PDB file of C-alpha atoms in Angstrom:
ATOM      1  CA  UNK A  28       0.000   0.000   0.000  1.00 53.00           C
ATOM      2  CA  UNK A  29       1.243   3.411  -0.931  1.00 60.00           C
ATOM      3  CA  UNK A  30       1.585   5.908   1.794  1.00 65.00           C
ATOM      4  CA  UNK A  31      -0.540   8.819   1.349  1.00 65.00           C
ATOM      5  CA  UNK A  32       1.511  11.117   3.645  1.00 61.00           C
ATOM      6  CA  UNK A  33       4.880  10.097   1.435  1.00 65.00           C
ATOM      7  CA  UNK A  34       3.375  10.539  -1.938  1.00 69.00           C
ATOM      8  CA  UNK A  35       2.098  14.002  -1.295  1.00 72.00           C
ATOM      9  CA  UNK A  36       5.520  14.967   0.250  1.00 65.00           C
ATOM     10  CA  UNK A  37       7.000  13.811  -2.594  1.00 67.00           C
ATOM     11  CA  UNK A  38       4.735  16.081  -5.031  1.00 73.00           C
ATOM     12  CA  UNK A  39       5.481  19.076  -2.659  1.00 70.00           C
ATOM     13  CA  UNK A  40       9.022  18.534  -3.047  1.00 72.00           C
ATOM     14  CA  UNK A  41       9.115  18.140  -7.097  1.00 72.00           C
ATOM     15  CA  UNK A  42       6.608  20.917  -7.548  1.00 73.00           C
ATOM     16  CA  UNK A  43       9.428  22.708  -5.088  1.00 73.00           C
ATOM     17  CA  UNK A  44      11.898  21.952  -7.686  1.00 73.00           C
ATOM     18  CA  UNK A  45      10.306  22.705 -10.594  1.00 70.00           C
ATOM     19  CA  UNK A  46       9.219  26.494  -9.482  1.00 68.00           C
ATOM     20  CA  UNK A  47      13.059  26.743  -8.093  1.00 70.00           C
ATOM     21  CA  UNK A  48      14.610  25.405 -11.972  1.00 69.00           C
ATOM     22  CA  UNK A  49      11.837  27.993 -13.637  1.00 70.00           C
ATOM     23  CA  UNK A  50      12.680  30.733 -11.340  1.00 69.00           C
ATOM     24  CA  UNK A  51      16.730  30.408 -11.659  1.00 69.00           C
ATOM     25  CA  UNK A  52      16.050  30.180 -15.547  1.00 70.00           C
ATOM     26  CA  UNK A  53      13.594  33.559 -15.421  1.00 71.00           C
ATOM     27  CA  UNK A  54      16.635  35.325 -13.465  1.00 67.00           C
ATOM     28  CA  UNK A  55      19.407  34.562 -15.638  1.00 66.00           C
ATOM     29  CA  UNK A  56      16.841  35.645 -18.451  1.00 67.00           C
ATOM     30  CA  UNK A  57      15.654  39.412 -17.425  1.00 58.00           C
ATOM     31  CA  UNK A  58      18.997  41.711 -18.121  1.00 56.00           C
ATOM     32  CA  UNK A  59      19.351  44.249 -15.630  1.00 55.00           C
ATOM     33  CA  UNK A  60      18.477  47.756 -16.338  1.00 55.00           C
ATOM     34  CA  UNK A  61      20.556  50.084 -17.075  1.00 52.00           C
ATOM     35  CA  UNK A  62      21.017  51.745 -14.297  1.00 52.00           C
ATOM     36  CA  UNK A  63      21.726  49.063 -12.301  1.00 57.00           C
ATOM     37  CA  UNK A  64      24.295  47.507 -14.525  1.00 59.00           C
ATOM     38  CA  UNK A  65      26.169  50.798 -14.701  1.00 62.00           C
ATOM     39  CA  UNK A  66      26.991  51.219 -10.818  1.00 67.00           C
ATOM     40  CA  UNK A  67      30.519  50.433 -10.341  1.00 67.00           C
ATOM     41  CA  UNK A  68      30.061  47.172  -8.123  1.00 67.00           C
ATOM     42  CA  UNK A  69      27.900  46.041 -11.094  1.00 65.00           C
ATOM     43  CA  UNK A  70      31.027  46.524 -13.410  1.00 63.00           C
ATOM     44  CA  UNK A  71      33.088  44.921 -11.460  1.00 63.00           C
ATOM     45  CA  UNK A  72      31.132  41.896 -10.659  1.00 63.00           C
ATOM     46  CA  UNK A  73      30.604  41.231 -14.542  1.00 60.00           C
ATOM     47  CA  UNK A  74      34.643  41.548 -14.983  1.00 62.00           C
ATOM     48  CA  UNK A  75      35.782  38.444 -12.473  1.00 69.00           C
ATOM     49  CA  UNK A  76      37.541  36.601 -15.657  1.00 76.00           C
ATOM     50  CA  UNK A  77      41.278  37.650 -15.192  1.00 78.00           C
ATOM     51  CA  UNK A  78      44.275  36.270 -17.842  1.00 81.00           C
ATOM     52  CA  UNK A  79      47.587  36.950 -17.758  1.00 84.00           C
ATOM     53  CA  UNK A  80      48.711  36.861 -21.244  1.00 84.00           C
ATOM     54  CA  UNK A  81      52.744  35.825 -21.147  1.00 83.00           C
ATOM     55  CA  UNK A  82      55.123  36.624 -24.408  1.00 83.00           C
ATOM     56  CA  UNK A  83      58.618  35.098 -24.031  1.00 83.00           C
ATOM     57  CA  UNK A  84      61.348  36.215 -26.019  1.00 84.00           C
ATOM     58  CA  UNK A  85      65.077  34.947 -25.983  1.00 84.00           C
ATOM     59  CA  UNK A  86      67.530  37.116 -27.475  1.00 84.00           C
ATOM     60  CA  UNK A  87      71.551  35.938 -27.976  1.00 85.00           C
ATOM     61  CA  UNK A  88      73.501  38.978 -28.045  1.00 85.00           C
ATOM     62  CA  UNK A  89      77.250  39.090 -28.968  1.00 87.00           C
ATOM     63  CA  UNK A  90      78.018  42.095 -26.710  1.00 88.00           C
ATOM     64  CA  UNK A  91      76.251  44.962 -24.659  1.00 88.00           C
ATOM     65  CA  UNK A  92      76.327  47.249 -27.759  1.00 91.00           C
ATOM     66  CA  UNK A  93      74.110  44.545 -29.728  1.00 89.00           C
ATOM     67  CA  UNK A  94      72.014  43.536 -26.801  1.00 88.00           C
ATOM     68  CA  UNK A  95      70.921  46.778 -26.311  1.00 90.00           C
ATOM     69  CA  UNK A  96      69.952  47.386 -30.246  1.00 90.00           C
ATOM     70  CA  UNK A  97      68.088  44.731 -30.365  1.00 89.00           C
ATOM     71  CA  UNK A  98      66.016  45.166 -27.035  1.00 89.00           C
ATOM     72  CA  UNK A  99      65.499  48.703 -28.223  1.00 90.00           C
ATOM     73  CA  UNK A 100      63.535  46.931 -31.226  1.00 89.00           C
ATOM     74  CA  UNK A 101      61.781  44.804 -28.626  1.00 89.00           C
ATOM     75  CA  UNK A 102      60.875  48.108 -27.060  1.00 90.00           C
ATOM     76  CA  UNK A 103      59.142  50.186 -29.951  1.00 89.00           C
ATOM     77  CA  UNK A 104      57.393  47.081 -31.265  1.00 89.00           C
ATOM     78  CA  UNK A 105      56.348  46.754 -27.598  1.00 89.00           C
ATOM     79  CA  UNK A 106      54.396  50.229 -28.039  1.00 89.00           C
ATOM     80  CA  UNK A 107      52.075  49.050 -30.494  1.00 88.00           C
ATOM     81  CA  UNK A 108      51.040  46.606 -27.826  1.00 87.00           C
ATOM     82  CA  UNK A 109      50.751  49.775 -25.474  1.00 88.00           C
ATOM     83  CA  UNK A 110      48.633  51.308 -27.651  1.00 88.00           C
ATOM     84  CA  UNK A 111      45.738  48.407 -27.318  1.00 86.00           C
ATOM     85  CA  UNK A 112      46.472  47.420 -24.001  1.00 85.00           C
ATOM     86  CA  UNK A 113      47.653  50.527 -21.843  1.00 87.00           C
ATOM     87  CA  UNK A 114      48.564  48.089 -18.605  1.00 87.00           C
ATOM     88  CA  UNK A 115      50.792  45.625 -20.046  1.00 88.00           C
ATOM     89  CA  UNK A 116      54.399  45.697 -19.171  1.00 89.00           C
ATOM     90  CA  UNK A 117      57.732  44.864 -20.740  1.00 90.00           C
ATOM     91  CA  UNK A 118      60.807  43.737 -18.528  1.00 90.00           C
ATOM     92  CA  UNK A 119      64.007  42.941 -19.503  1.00 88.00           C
ATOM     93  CA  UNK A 120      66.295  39.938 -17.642  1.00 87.00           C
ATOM     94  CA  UNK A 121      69.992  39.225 -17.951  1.00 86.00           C
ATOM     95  CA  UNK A 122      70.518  35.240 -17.811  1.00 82.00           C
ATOM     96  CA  UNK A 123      73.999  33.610 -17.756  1.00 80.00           C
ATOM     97  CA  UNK A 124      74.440  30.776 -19.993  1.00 74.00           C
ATOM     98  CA  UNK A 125      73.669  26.925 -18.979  1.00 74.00           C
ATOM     99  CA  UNK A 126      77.191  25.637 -17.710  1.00 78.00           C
ATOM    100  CA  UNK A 127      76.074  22.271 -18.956  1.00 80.00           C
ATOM    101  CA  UNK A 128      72.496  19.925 -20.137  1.00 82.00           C
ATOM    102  CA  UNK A 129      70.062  19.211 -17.406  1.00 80.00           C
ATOM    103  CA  UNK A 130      70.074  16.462 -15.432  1.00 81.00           C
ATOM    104  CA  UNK A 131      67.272  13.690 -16.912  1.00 81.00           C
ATOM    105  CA  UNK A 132      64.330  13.397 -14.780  1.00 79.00           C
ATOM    106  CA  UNK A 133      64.741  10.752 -11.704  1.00 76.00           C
ATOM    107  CA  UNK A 134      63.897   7.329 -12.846  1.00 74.00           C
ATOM    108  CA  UNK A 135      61.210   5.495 -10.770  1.00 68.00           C
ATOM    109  CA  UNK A 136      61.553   5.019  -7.217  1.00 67.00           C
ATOM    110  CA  UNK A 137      59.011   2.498  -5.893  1.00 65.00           C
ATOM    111  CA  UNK A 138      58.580  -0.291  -8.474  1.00 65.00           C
ATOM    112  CA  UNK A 139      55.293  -1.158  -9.598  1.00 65.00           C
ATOM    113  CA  UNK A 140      53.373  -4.004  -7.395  1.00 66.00           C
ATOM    114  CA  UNK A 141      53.448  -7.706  -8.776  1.00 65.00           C
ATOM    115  CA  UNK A 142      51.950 -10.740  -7.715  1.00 65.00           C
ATOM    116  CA  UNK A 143      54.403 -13.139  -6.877  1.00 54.00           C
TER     117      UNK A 143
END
């Protein structure tokens, strides 16, 4: 026998549902008005996506003279990037030279179980 109590509960709780799913889907479709969505907490709440856009460039120089020619290249083709994006930044790094190849990765250290 079916339990009267339970099977009502159970409609309550998937009418429930359904009215919470319709309601979420009615939110996410009214836009804001305008003058909500141009307050500066709105702005910032719809700009939470952050990259970090990396350019890598390694440049062999013969001596100071030509180092500095060509990162002065670097430099005014690093404007036109300026231009578009007005926060980006450009740093230069000296690095000395590998002495020597690096070491190859360390080979297993537990080996894998086997039945005996």
């Amino acid at each position: 026998m079916i339990n009267p109590v339970r099977t009502e509960l159970l409609e309550w709780i998937q009418a429930s549902i359904g009215w919470a799913v319709m309601a979420t889907r009615a939110a996410r479709s009214v836009a804001p008005s305008a003058a909500i969505a141009n307050t500066p907490a709105a702005r910032a709440r719809a700009h939470t996506l952050r990259l970090r856009a990396t350019i890598t460039i390694d440049i062999d120089a013969h001596d100071a003279e030509d180092a500095e020619r060509q990162s002065e290249a670097v430099r005014g083709q690093f404007e036109m990037v300026k231009r578009i994006h007005p926060t980006a930044a450009l740093a230069f790094q000296r690095r000395k030279p590998r002495a020597g190849r690096r070491p190859p990765a360390p080979a297993l250290v537990v080996a894998p179980y086997a039945d005996d």
